[in-house]
Structures are given as structure tokens and as C-alpha cells.
PDB file of C-alpha atoms in Angstrom:
ATOM      1  CA  MET A  24     125.966 180.994 229.310  1.00 64.00           C
ATOM      2  CA  SER A  25     128.036 178.633 231.412  1.00 76.00           C
ATOM      3  CA  THR A  26     126.492 176.289 233.926  1.00 81.00           C
ATOM      4  CA  SER A  27     127.800 178.226 236.923  1.00 77.00           C
ATOM      5  CA  ASN A  28     126.393 181.483 235.520  1.00 83.00           C
ATOM      6  CA  TYR A  29     123.040 179.841 234.912  1.00 89.00           C
ATOM      7  CA  LEU A  30     122.939 178.376 238.434  1.00 90.00           C
ATOM      8  CA  TYR A  31     123.865 181.739 239.970  1.00 90.00           C
ATOM      9  CA  LEU A  32     121.190 183.539 237.954  1.00 92.00           C
ATOM     10  CA  LYS A  33     118.614 180.941 238.961  1.00 94.00           C
ATOM     11  CA  LYS A  34     119.516 181.258 242.668  1.00 95.00           C
ATOM     12  CA  LEU A  35     119.553 185.046 242.418  1.00 95.00           C
ATOM     13  CA  LEU A  36     116.096 185.104 240.873  1.00 96.00           C
ATOM     14  CA  LEU A  37     114.816 182.748 243.580  1.00 97.00           C
ATOM     15  CA  ILE A  38     116.180 184.875 246.427  1.00 97.00           C
ATOM     16  CA  THR A  39     114.805 187.999 244.754  1.00 97.00           C
ATOM     17  CA  ALA A  40     111.379 186.403 244.264  1.00 97.00           C
ATOM     18  CA  ALA A  41     111.312 185.138 247.871  1.00 96.00           C
ATOM     19  CA  SER A  42     112.266 188.592 249.138  1.00 96.00           C
ATOM     20  CA  GLY A  43     109.659 190.155 246.874  1.00 96.00           C
ATOM     21  CA  ILE A  44     106.939 187.837 248.143  1.00 96.00           C
ATOM     22  CA  LEU A  45     107.837 188.596 251.754  1.00 96.00           C
ATOM     23  CA  MET A  46     107.827 192.292 250.916  1.00 96.00           C
ATOM     24  CA  LEU A  47     104.398 192.012 249.264  1.00 96.00           C
ATOM     25  CA  VAL A  48     102.997 190.234 252.316  1.00 96.00           C
ATOM     26  CA  ALA A  49     104.454 192.957 254.524  1.00 95.00           C
ATOM     27  CA  PHE A  50     102.982 195.684 252.297  1.00 95.00           C
ATOM     28  CA  LEU A  51      99.572 194.036 252.552  1.00 95.00           C
ATOM     29  CA  THR A  52      99.699 193.548 256.332  1.00 96.00           C
ATOM     30  CA  VAL A  53     101.730 196.458 257.766  1.00 94.00           C
ATOM     31  CA  PRO A  54     102.237 199.056 255.003  1.00 92.00           C
ATOM     32  CA  GLN A  55     102.879 201.858 257.520  1.00 93.00           C
ATOM     33  CA  TYR A  56     106.228 200.283 258.444  1.00 93.00           C
ATOM     34  CA  LEU A  57     107.571 200.014 254.875  1.00 94.00           C
ATOM     35  CA  SER A  58     108.983 202.578 252.517  1.00 95.00           C
ATOM     36  CA  PRO A  59     107.294 202.777 249.106  1.00 95.00           C
ATOM     37  CA  ALA A  60     110.746 202.776 247.528  1.00 95.00           C
ATOM     38  CA  LEU A  61     111.623 199.227 248.698  1.00 96.00           C
ATOM     39  CA  PRO A  62     110.519 197.402 245.519  1.00 95.00           C
ATOM     40  CA  PHE A  63     113.004 199.555 243.606  1.00 96.00           C
ATOM     41  CA  VAL A  64     115.692 198.772 246.171  1.00 97.00           C
ATOM     42  CA  LEU A  65     115.001 195.068 245.638  1.00 96.00           C
ATOM     43  CA  ILE A  66     115.542 195.415 241.885  1.00 97.00           C
ATOM     44  CA  PHE A  67     118.647 197.492 242.552  1.00 97.00           C
ATOM     45  CA  PHE A  68     120.169 194.805 244.801  1.00 96.00           C
ATOM     46  CA  MET A  69     119.380 192.106 242.277  1.00 96.00           C
ATOM     47  CA  SER A  70     121.100 194.116 239.518  1.00 95.00           C
ATOM     48  CA  VAL A  71     124.149 194.940 241.623  1.00 94.00           C
ATOM     49  CA  SER A  72     124.475 191.277 242.670  1.00 93.00           C
ATOM     50  CA  LEU A  73     124.346 190.116 239.077  1.00 92.00           C
ATOM     51  CA  ILE A  74     126.945 192.631 237.905  1.00 91.00           C
ATOM     52  CA  SER A  75     129.160 191.889 240.908  1.00 88.00           C
ATOM     53  CA  TYR A  76     129.090 188.178 240.262  1.00 86.00           C
ATOM     54  CA  TYR A  77     130.180 188.501 236.650  1.00 86.00           C
ATOM     55  CA  LEU A  78     132.956 190.981 237.506  1.00 85.00           C
ATOM     56  CA  LEU A  79     134.287 188.939 240.408  1.00 81.00           C
ATOM     57  CA  GLN A  80     133.997 185.725 238.446  1.00 80.00           C
ATOM     58  CA  LYS A  81     136.580 187.111 236.034  1.00 81.00           C
ATOM     59  CA  LYS A  82     138.813 188.056 238.991  1.00 79.00           C
ATOM     60  CA  ALA A  83     138.515 184.566 240.468  1.00 73.00           C
ATOM     61  CA  ALA A  84     139.847 183.074 237.269  1.00 74.00           C
ATOM     62  CA  SER A  85     143.005 185.182 237.592  1.00 72.00           C
ATOM     63  CA  GLY A  86     144.009 183.588 240.890  1.00 70.00           C
ATOM     64  CA  THR A  87     143.464 183.999 244.606  1.00 70.00           C
ATOM     65  CA  SER A  88     145.438 187.218 245.044  1.00 71.00           C
ATOM     66  CA  GLY A  89     143.666 188.879 242.123  1.00 73.00           C
ATOM     67  CA  PHE A  90     140.313 187.836 243.476  1.00 73.00           C
ATOM     68  CA  VAL A  91     141.024 189.084 247.007  1.00 78.00           C
ATOM     69  CA  THR A  92     142.209 192.466 245.725  1.00 81.00           C
ATOM     70  CA  GLY A  93     139.254 192.732 243.350  1.00 79.00           C
ATOM     71  CA  PHE A  94     136.799 191.660 246.008  1.00 80.00           C
ATOM     72  CA  MET A  95     138.080 194.202 248.544  1.00 86.00           C
ATOM     73  CA  SER A  96     138.115 197.118 246.105  1.00 88.00           C
ATOM     74  CA  HIS A  97     134.727 196.072 244.767  1.00 86.00           C
ATOM     75  CA  THR A  98     133.335 195.960 248.312  1.00 88.00           C
ATOM     76  CA  VAL A  99     134.626 199.455 249.145  1.00 93.00           C
ATOM     77  CA  LEU A 100     133.095 200.891 245.969  1.00 93.00           C
ATOM     78  CA  ARG A 101     129.761 199.219 246.634  1.00 93.00           C
ATOM     79  CA  MET A 102     129.672 200.459 250.224  1.00 94.00           C
ATOM     80  CA  ALA A 103     130.343 203.997 249.000  1.00 96.00           C
ATOM     81  CA  LEU A 104     127.530 203.644 246.434  1.00 96.00           C
ATOM     82  CA  TYR A 105     125.149 202.287 249.078  1.00 96.00           C
ATOM     83  CA  LEU A 106     125.979 205.105 251.464  1.00 97.00           C
ATOM     84  CA  ALA A 107     125.437 207.692 248.734  1.00 97.00           C
ATOM     85  CA  ILE A 108     122.037 206.207 247.912  1.00 97.00           C
ATOM     86  CA  ILE A 109     120.973 206.079 251.555  1.00 97.00           C
ATOM     87  CA  LEU A 110     122.089 209.630 252.289  1.00 97.00           C
ATOM     88  CA  SER A 111     120.544 211.016 249.107  1.00 97.00           C
ATOM     89  CA  TYR A 112     117.198 209.377 249.802  1.00 97.00           C
ATOM     90  CA  ALA A 113     117.253 210.407 253.458  1.00 96.00           C
ATOM     91  CA  PHE A 114     117.932 214.056 252.601  1.00 96.00           C
ATOM     92  CA  LEU A 115     115.307 214.144 249.853  1.00 96.00           C
ATOM     93  CA  ASN A 116     112.598 212.239 251.792  1.00 95.00           C
ATOM     94  CA  ARG A 117     113.118 212.976 255.450  1.00 94.00           C
ATOM     95  CA  GLU A 118     109.716 211.640 256.505  1.00 95.00           C
ATOM     96  CA  ASP A 119     110.432 208.231 254.952  1.00 95.00           C
ATOM     97  CA  ALA A 120     114.149 208.043 255.803  1.00 96.00           C
ATOM     98  CA  VAL A 121     113.980 205.655 258.785  1.00 96.00           C
ATOM     99  CA  ARG A 122     111.696 203.160 257.024  1.00 96.00           C
ATOM    100  CA  PHE A 123     113.896 203.306 253.913  1.00 96.00           C
ATOM    101  CA  ILE A 124     117.129 202.798 255.828  1.00 96.00           C
ATOM    102  CA  ILE A 125     115.781 199.847 257.803  1.00 96.00           C
ATOM    103  CA  GLY A 126     114.359 198.224 254.648  1.00 95.00           C
ATOM    104  CA  PHE A 127     117.596 198.873 252.743  1.00 97.00           C
ATOM    105  CA  PHE A 128     119.606 197.306 255.552  1.00 96.00           C
ATOM    106  CA  ILE A 129     117.434 194.171 255.660  1.00 96.00           C
ATOM    107  CA  LEU A 130     117.757 193.705 251.913  1.00 96.00           C
ATOM    108  CA  TYR A 131     121.473 194.422 252.172  1.00 96.00           C
ATOM    109  CA  LEU A 132     121.850 191.632 254.734  1.00 96.00           C
ATOM    110  CA  ILE A 133     119.844 189.155 252.644  1.00 95.00           C
ATOM    111  CA  PHE A 134     121.797 189.812 249.462  1.00 95.00           C
ATOM    112  CA  THR A 135     125.173 190.064 251.183  1.00 92.00           C
ATOM    113  CA  ILE A 136     124.775 186.669 252.861  1.00 93.00           C
ATOM    114  CA  PHE A 137     123.691 185.190 249.525  1.00 93.00           C
ATOM    115  CA  GLU A 138     126.609 186.766 247.647  1.00 89.00           C
ATOM    116  CA  VAL A 139     129.275 185.756 250.153  1.00 86.00           C
ATOM    117  CA  TYR A 140     128.046 182.171 250.061  1.00 89.00           C
ATOM    118  CA  GLN A 141     128.076 182.177 246.264  1.00 85.00           C
ATOM    119  CA  PHE A 142     131.561 183.745 246.147  1.00 79.00           C
ATOM    120  CA  LEU A 143     132.826 181.053 248.491  1.00 82.00           C
ATOM    121  CA  ILE A 144     131.487 178.429 246.132  1.00 78.00           C
ATOM    122  CA  LEU A 145     133.019 180.263 243.185  1.00 71.00           C
ATOM    123  CA  THR A 146     136.495 180.516 244.721  1.00 69.00           C
ATOM    124  CA  ARG A 147     136.498 176.902 245.863  1.00 74.00           C
ATOM    125  CA  LYS A 148     135.665 175.744 242.339  1.00 68.00           C
ATOM    126  CA  SER A 149     138.294 177.947 240.704  1.00 57.00           C
ATOM    127  CA  LYS A 150     141.186 176.828 242.969  1.00 57.00           C
ATOM    128  CA  PRO A 151     143.701 174.666 241.156  1.00 54.00           C
ATOM    129  CA  ALA A 152     144.445 171.257 242.635  1.00 50.00           C
ATOM    130  CA  GLY A 153     147.192 171.360 245.260  1.00 49.00           C
ATOM    131  CA  GLU A 154     146.456 174.893 246.538  1.00 49.00           C
TER     132      GLU A 154
END
């Protein structure tokens, strides 16, 4: 495993652990506001982030235009997947839909900010000198 992969995995595990600890505290203090499915959503976001990083890392090595195209198509596919998950859960568990959607959105924001920051670091490192 390369150094950049190791650093990304380490940061991803830290952000996941921090989110998990905050979620645990929230479950212990105000469980009525949280969906019981959120721990699974946390694991889902961690997995998607890890897979996304490795796929987009390969695209970044192919050049800026390849990365931008890959990033945009990857983003569209992920948004479609997220929407399908949200809609499926909401239709199957109507009484928990609002709590699930709010929790999903909060985790989405946390992981999206983390990923964009990491992708910026990745693309800056992979730019050849003079670009």
C-alpha cells in the first residue's frame, strides 16, 4: 500500500470513528431523533468513500481531463445510488423516513467535505510540474 493510500485510509477511519462517537453520544442522549439505520449508513459511507478514492486515484494519474470526466460521472452515479437508497428506505419505513433522511444528509455532508478535500490534495500531488 502506497503512502498516500495509507494516509487516506487513516484519515477515513478517523473521520468515521469521530462520526461514530458523535452518533453514539446522540443515541444515548436523544435516541428519539435518530434512525436506527444510521450506524449502517455510516459504514456504507465509509465503504463508498474508500472505493471512490481508489477509483478516482487511478483517474487522477491519467491526467486532469481524465480525472474531471471520471469525477463527474462518478458523482452522478453516486447521487443516483444515494437517491435510490433514500427513496427505498423511505417507502419501506415511512415512520422512520424523516429521521433517516436527515441523518443520511448529515453523514453525506461530512463525508463529501472530507472527500472533496482529499481529492484536491490528490489532484495537486498528481499534477506534473509546469501545469
